Structure formats: structure tokens, C-alpha cells
Amino acid sequence: IRKREARFNEWVESRDRGEIHDAGHSYLEVKTVKAATHKEYVERTSHFHTFVEREKLVWSKNLTDIDAAVLIYMHFRFFSGYDHNDASKLLAALAHVHAHIRAAGKSALPRSSRCAKGWRKEAPLSSRIAPAWPLVCCLAVLCNGIVSWMGLAVLIANDAYLRPGELMAMRVR
């Protein structure tokens, strides 16, 4: 309880000094996401607002104008080669930072939401690069020292592109 009282008193004092709390958010609003996520959201919206100013796009409280600006920004990011997660993170960041977007709910920016879905379909997840064969052989030798069959399992899993669950489900007939 003493920690809460100390944090509350600190918050009240900073509020009384006129300090702005993270883009106008209250203490508890900031705590809805982790500190790193909040910082990333503020950063993302800052980049977005910089783009809006540079391109002289319309930014107002009108959700249709915001939706159009977000749509243009998403196209810019897509054609610049950004990952499809960028779209959904931007939408989450805008909803977190701007109360009027959050209050409108999931249907606040319908065109932008469809754009994010199209981005996901157009640029599907990329697969990981397979490890080099000498590395796989070294892992097999190391694993073989732990359990006799594990080295062979590593070689089979690599050669057949098996997931761990698929490998463990294999049985000898």
C-alpha cells in the first residue's frame, strides 16, 4: 500500500507541476500496455504524424479523414518493403494514443483495416533460412552424445523439414 501511495503522490505532484503524462494519457491508461509497447506506440504514431505533415495530408477528428491518411501511409510502408505486422501495429498504436479512435471501436478505420488484411495476404510470412549442413552435422554429433538416437533425429528433421512435434510423433513400424 505504501508503494501505491508513494506513486500516487508522485503522480499528483507531477500533474500539479503541469507535466504532461505521455501524450496526455493518465497513469492507468499508460499501464494498459507494457512500458516498451507504450513507447513503441508513441514512436509509431509520431512517425505517422511526421508523414502526414510532410505529405500535407488531412488530419482532423473526422475518422474518414484519418482513415484516408492511414491508408496512404500503409501503402507507402508496403511499397517501401516493411513487414505486414507494421500495419496492425500502426492501427493498435493509433487506437492506443488517440482516444477518439479507440472510442469508435474496431470499425473506426474500416478502409485501413481492409488494407492491413490485404497487406497480410500480399506479403505472407517469410520462412526462416535453413541452417548450413555443417552446422546441422555438428548439432547431430552433440545431440548424439546426449541420447543415442537424437543425432539421427536431428539429421532426419533437417532433411525432411520436420517440425519438432512431427519428429516426436514418428514411430518405428
PDB file of C-alpha atoms in Angstrom, residues 4-172:
ATOM      1  CA  ARG A   4       0.922   2.821  -4.247  1.00  0.00           C
ATOM      2  CA  GLU A   5       0.631   5.887  -2.035  1.00  0.00           C
ATOM      3  CA  ALA A   6       4.146   6.984  -2.999  1.00  0.00           C
ATOM      4  CA  ARG A   7       3.417   6.512  -6.711  1.00  0.00           C
ATOM      5  CA  PHE A   8       0.112   8.352  -6.351  1.00  0.00           C
ATOM      6  CA  ASN A   9       1.747  11.268  -4.545  1.00  0.00           C
ATOM      7  CA  GLU A  10       4.481  11.418  -7.172  1.00  0.00           C
ATOM      8  CA  TRP A  11       1.863  11.429  -9.925  1.00  0.00           C
ATOM      9  CA  VAL A  12      -0.174  14.178  -8.224  1.00  0.00           C
ATOM     10  CA  GLU A  13       2.921  16.332  -7.747  1.00  0.00           C
ATOM     11  CA  SER A  14       3.963  15.985 -11.391  1.00  0.00           C
ATOM     12  CA  ARG A  15       0.390  16.725 -12.504  1.00  0.00           C
ATOM     13  CA  ASP A  16       0.313  19.814 -10.313  1.00  0.00           C
ATOM     14  CA  ARG A  17       3.597  20.976 -11.851  1.00  0.00           C
ATOM     15  CA  GLY A  18       1.822  20.850 -15.223  1.00  0.00           C
ATOM     16  CA  GLU A  19       3.836  17.992 -16.672  1.00  0.00           C
ATOM     17  CA  ILE A  20       2.081  16.123 -19.454  1.00  0.00           C
ATOM     18  CA  HIS A  21       1.851  12.393 -18.865  1.00  0.00           C
ATOM     19  CA  ASP A  22       2.848  10.538 -22.032  1.00  0.00           C
ATOM     20  CA  ALA A  23       0.895  12.357 -24.705  1.00  0.00           C
ATOM     21  CA  GLY A  24      -1.988  13.216 -22.394  1.00  0.00           C
ATOM     22  CA  HIS A  25      -2.549   9.703 -21.027  1.00  0.00           C
ATOM     23  CA  SER A  26      -3.294   9.190 -17.380  1.00  0.00           C
ATOM     24  CA  TYR A  27      -1.139   6.934 -15.241  1.00  0.00           C
ATOM     25  CA  LEU A  28      -3.547   3.992 -15.510  1.00  0.00           C
ATOM     26  CA  GLU A  29      -4.094   4.421 -19.247  1.00  0.00           C
ATOM     27  CA  VAL A  30      -0.355   4.099 -19.774  1.00  0.00           C
ATOM     28  CA  LYS A  31      -0.361   0.929 -17.648  1.00  0.00           C
ATOM     29  CA  THR A  32      -2.772  -0.875 -20.026  1.00  0.00           C
ATOM     30  CA  VAL A  33       0.267  -1.915 -22.065  1.00  0.00           C
ATOM     31  CA  LYS A  34       3.851  -2.609 -21.088  1.00  0.00           C
ATOM     32  CA  ALA A  35       6.209   0.361 -20.958  1.00  0.00           C
ATOM     33  CA  ALA A  36       8.147  -0.797 -24.019  1.00  0.00           C
ATOM     34  CA  THR A  37       4.909  -1.242 -26.003  1.00  0.00           C
ATOM     35  CA  HIS A  38       3.661   2.192 -24.965  1.00  0.00           C
ATOM     36  CA  LYS A  39       6.955   3.735 -26.065  1.00  0.00           C
ATOM     37  CA  GLU A  40       6.761   1.889 -29.407  1.00  0.00           C
ATOM     38  CA  TYR A  41       3.149   3.030 -29.941  1.00  0.00           C
ATOM     39  CA  VAL A  42       4.055   6.655 -29.275  1.00  0.00           C
ATOM     40  CA  GLU A  43       7.018   6.325 -31.647  1.00  0.00           C
ATOM     41  CA  ARG A  44       4.892   4.761 -34.408  1.00  0.00           C
ATOM     42  CA  THR A  45       2.252   7.467 -34.183  1.00  0.00           C
ATOM     43  CA  SER A  46       4.989  10.098 -34.195  1.00  0.00           C
ATOM     44  CA  HIS A  47       6.389   8.666 -37.454  1.00  0.00           C
ATOM     45  CA  PHE A  48       2.869   8.580 -38.866  1.00  0.00           C
ATOM     46  CA  HIS A  49       2.192  12.216 -37.922  1.00  0.00           C
ATOM     47  CA  THR A  50       5.526  13.256 -39.453  1.00  0.00           C
ATOM     48  CA  PHE A  51       4.467  11.538 -42.686  1.00  0.00           C
ATOM     49  CA  VAL A  52       1.056  13.252 -42.580  1.00  0.00           C
ATOM     50  CA  GLU A  53       2.689  16.670 -42.172  1.00  0.00           C
ATOM     51  CA  ARG A  54       5.334  16.020 -44.850  1.00  0.00           C
ATOM     52  CA  GLU A  55       2.745  14.827 -47.386  1.00  0.00           C
ATOM     53  CA  LYS A  56       0.287  17.580 -46.375  1.00  0.00           C
ATOM     54  CA  LEU A  57      -2.487  15.065 -45.687  1.00  0.00           C
ATOM     55  CA  VAL A  58      -5.670  15.998 -43.839  1.00  0.00           C
ATOM     56  CA  TRP A  59      -5.618  15.200 -40.110  1.00  0.00           C
ATOM     57  CA  SER A  60      -8.676  16.057 -38.080  1.00  0.00           C
ATOM     58  CA  LYS A  61     -11.010  14.441 -35.552  1.00  0.00           C
ATOM     59  CA  ASN A  62     -13.028  13.157 -38.524  1.00  0.00           C
ATOM     60  CA  LEU A  63     -12.431   9.386 -38.729  1.00  0.00           C
ATOM     61  CA  THR A  64     -12.919   9.373 -42.518  1.00  0.00           C
ATOM     62  CA  ASP A  65     -10.005  11.805 -42.939  1.00  0.00           C
ATOM     63  CA  ILE A  66      -7.855   9.798 -40.551  1.00  0.00           C
ATOM     64  CA  ASP A  67      -8.751   6.577 -42.379  1.00  0.00           C
ATOM     65  CA  ALA A  68      -7.683   8.099 -45.709  1.00  0.00           C
ATOM     66  CA  ALA A  69      -4.372   9.321 -44.263  1.00  0.00           C
ATOM     67  CA  VAL A  70      -3.644   5.934 -42.654  1.00  0.00           C
ATOM     68  CA  LEU A  71      -4.466   4.216 -45.941  1.00  0.00           C
ATOM     69  CA  ILE A  72      -1.918   6.328 -47.833  1.00  0.00           C
ATOM     70  CA  TYR A  73       0.693   5.767 -45.111  1.00  0.00           C
ATOM     71  CA  MET A  74       0.131   1.995 -45.211  1.00  0.00           C
ATOM     72  CA  HIS A  75       0.596   1.942 -48.980  1.00  0.00           C
ATOM     73  CA  PHE A  76       3.808   3.918 -48.576  1.00  0.00           C
ATOM     74  CA  ARG A  77       5.094   1.435 -45.961  1.00  0.00           C
ATOM     75  CA  PHE A  78       4.008  -1.575 -48.030  1.00  0.00           C
ATOM     76  CA  PHE A  79       5.770  -0.396 -51.171  1.00  0.00           C
ATOM     77  CA  SER A  80       8.836   0.508 -49.081  1.00  0.00           C
ATOM     78  CA  GLY A  81       9.129  -3.172 -48.138  1.00  0.00           C
ATOM     79  CA  TYR A  82       8.033  -3.153 -44.500  1.00  0.00           C
ATOM     80  CA  ASP A  83       6.703  -6.312 -42.855  1.00  0.00           C
ATOM     81  CA  HIS A  84       2.936  -6.873 -42.772  1.00  0.00           C
ATOM     82  CA  ASN A  85       2.940  -6.634 -38.961  1.00  0.00           C
ATOM     83  CA  ASP A  86       3.631  -2.931 -39.426  1.00  0.00           C
ATOM     84  CA  ALA A  87       0.010  -2.364 -40.453  1.00  0.00           C
ATOM     85  CA  SER A  88      -1.616  -3.998 -37.451  1.00  0.00           C
ATOM     86  CA  LYS A  89       0.870  -2.372 -35.076  1.00  0.00           C
ATOM     87  CA  LEU A  90       0.085   1.043 -36.552  1.00  0.00           C
ATOM     88  CA  LEU A  91      -3.650   0.521 -36.075  1.00  0.00           C
ATOM     89  CA  ALA A  92      -3.094  -0.597 -32.477  1.00  0.00           C
ATOM     90  CA  ALA A  93      -0.794   2.372 -31.847  1.00  0.00           C
ATOM     91  CA  LEU A  94      -3.299   4.867 -33.223  1.00  0.00           C
ATOM     92  CA  ALA A  95      -6.079   3.368 -31.091  1.00  0.00           C
ATOM     93  CA  HIS A  96      -3.862   3.488 -28.016  1.00  0.00           C
ATOM     94  CA  VAL A  97      -2.644   7.051 -28.460  1.00  0.00           C
ATOM     95  CA  HIS A  98      -5.821   8.696 -29.804  1.00  0.00           C
ATOM     96  CA  ALA A  99      -8.841   8.314 -27.536  1.00  0.00           C
ATOM     97  CA  HIS A 100     -11.381   9.242 -30.224  1.00  0.00           C
ATOM     98  CA  ILE A 101     -10.150   6.392 -32.452  1.00  0.00           C
ATOM     99  CA  ARG A 102     -10.201   3.954 -29.540  1.00  0.00           C
ATOM    100  CA  ALA A 103     -13.710   5.068 -28.560  1.00  0.00           C
ATOM    101  CA  ALA A 104     -15.041   4.358 -32.057  1.00  0.00           C
ATOM    102  CA  GLY A 105     -14.073   0.699 -31.712  1.00  0.00           C
ATOM    103  CA  LYS A 106     -12.738  -1.786 -34.225  1.00  0.00           C
ATOM    104  CA  SER A 107     -14.784  -0.302 -37.056  1.00  0.00           C
ATOM    105  CA  ALA A 108     -13.213   3.145 -36.600  1.00  0.00           C
ATOM    106  CA  LEU A 109     -10.916   2.842 -39.623  1.00  0.00           C
ATOM    107  CA  PRO A 110     -12.600   0.335 -41.980  1.00  0.00           C
ATOM    108  CA  ARG A 111     -10.531   1.005 -45.101  1.00  0.00           C
ATOM    109  CA  SER A 112      -7.286   0.855 -43.152  1.00  0.00           C
ATOM    110  CA  SER A 113      -8.349  -2.430 -41.570  1.00  0.00           C
ATOM    111  CA  ARG A 114      -9.070  -3.890 -45.016  1.00  0.00           C
ATOM    112  CA  CYS A 115      -5.734  -2.516 -46.213  1.00  0.00           C
ATOM    113  CA  ALA A 116      -3.951  -4.321 -43.358  1.00  0.00           C
ATOM    114  CA  LYS A 117      -5.718  -7.561 -44.320  1.00  0.00           C
ATOM    115  CA  GLY A 118      -4.692  -7.127 -47.960  1.00  0.00           C
ATOM    116  CA  TRP A 119      -1.106  -6.440 -46.859  1.00  0.00           C
ATOM    117  CA  ARG A 120      -1.058  -9.722 -44.903  1.00  0.00           C
ATOM    118  CA  LYS A 121      -2.330 -11.635 -47.927  1.00  0.00           C
ATOM    119  CA  GLU A 122       0.007  -9.927 -50.388  1.00  0.00           C
ATOM    120  CA  ALA A 123       3.123 -10.340 -48.241  1.00  0.00           C
ATOM    121  CA  PRO A 124       2.749 -13.625 -46.317  1.00  0.00           C
ATOM    122  CA  LEU A 125       5.093 -14.640 -43.539  1.00  0.00           C
ATOM    123  CA  SER A 126       8.594 -15.372 -44.699  1.00  0.00           C
ATOM    124  CA  SER A 127      10.137 -18.657 -43.693  1.00  0.00           C
ATOM    125  CA  ARG A 128      13.414 -18.915 -41.868  1.00  0.00           C
ATOM    126  CA  ILE A 129      16.618 -19.729 -43.692  1.00  0.00           C
ATOM    127  CA  ALA A 130      17.653 -23.336 -43.153  1.00  0.00           C
ATOM    128  CA  PRO A 131      20.889 -23.798 -41.193  1.00  0.00           C
ATOM    129  CA  ALA A 132      24.025 -24.774 -43.116  1.00  0.00           C
ATOM    130  CA  TRP A 133      24.668 -28.529 -43.455  1.00  0.00           C
ATOM    131  CA  PRO A 134      27.964 -28.456 -41.479  1.00  0.00           C
ATOM    132  CA  LEU A 135      26.133 -26.787 -38.574  1.00  0.00           C
ATOM    133  CA  VAL A 136      23.408 -29.447 -38.660  1.00  0.00           C
ATOM    134  CA  CYS A 137      26.085 -32.172 -38.590  1.00  0.00           C
ATOM    135  CA  CYS A 138      27.765 -30.563 -35.578  1.00  0.00           C
ATOM    136  CA  LEU A 139      24.418 -30.406 -33.768  1.00  0.00           C
ATOM    137  CA  ALA A 140      23.782 -34.068 -34.610  1.00  0.00           C
ATOM    138  CA  VAL A 141      27.138 -35.090 -33.161  1.00  0.00           C
ATOM    139  CA  LEU A 142      26.499 -33.039 -29.993  1.00  0.00           C
ATOM    140  CA  CYS A 143      22.994 -34.444 -29.567  1.00  0.00           C
ATOM    141  CA  ASN A 144      24.195 -37.983 -30.219  1.00  0.00           C
ATOM    142  CA  GLY A 145      26.395 -37.642 -27.151  1.00  0.00           C
ATOM    143  CA  ILE A 146      23.323 -36.879 -25.015  1.00  0.00           C
ATOM    144  CA  VAL A 147      20.946 -39.572 -26.278  1.00  0.00           C
ATOM    145  CA  SER A 148      21.995 -42.188 -28.820  1.00  0.00           C
ATOM    146  CA  TRP A 149      19.116 -41.670 -31.250  1.00  0.00           C
ATOM    147  CA  MET A 150      18.940 -37.852 -31.009  1.00  0.00           C
ATOM    148  CA  GLY A 151      21.713 -37.224 -33.558  1.00  0.00           C
ATOM    149  CA  LEU A 152      19.847 -39.257 -36.174  1.00  0.00           C
ATOM    150  CA  ALA A 153      16.632 -37.414 -35.296  1.00  0.00           C
ATOM    151  CA  VAL A 154      18.334 -34.051 -35.919  1.00  0.00           C
ATOM    152  CA  LEU A 155      19.520 -35.196 -39.366  1.00  0.00           C
ATOM    153  CA  ILE A 156      16.087 -36.575 -40.306  1.00  0.00           C
ATOM    154  CA  ALA A 157      14.284 -33.451 -39.075  1.00  0.00           C
ATOM    155  CA  ASN A 158      16.592 -31.191 -41.068  1.00  0.00           C
ATOM    156  CA  ASP A 159      16.418 -33.265 -44.246  1.00  0.00           C
ATOM    157  CA  ALA A 160      12.624 -33.655 -44.165  1.00  0.00           C
ATOM    158  CA  TYR A 161      11.870 -30.095 -42.896  1.00  0.00           C
ATOM    159  CA  LEU A 162      10.005 -31.559 -39.920  1.00  0.00           C
ATOM    160  CA  ARG A 163       8.627 -29.520 -37.070  1.00  0.00           C
ATOM    161  CA  PRO A 164       9.587 -30.751 -33.588  1.00  0.00           C
ATOM    162  CA  GLY A 165       6.097 -32.159 -32.995  1.00  0.00           C
ATOM    163  CA  GLU A 166       6.140 -34.035 -36.288  1.00  0.00           C
ATOM    164  CA  LEU A 167       9.533 -35.507 -35.454  1.00  0.00           C
ATOM    165  CA  MET A 168       8.434 -36.627 -31.995  1.00  0.00           C
ATOM    166  CA  ALA A 169       5.271 -38.215 -33.433  1.00  0.00           C
ATOM    167  CA  MET A 170       7.304 -40.527 -35.695  1.00  0.00           C
ATOM    168  CA  ARG A 171       7.258 -44.196 -34.699  1.00  0.00           C
ATOM    169  CA  VAL A 172       9.151 -47.261 -35.916  1.00  0.00           C
TER     170      VAL A 172
END
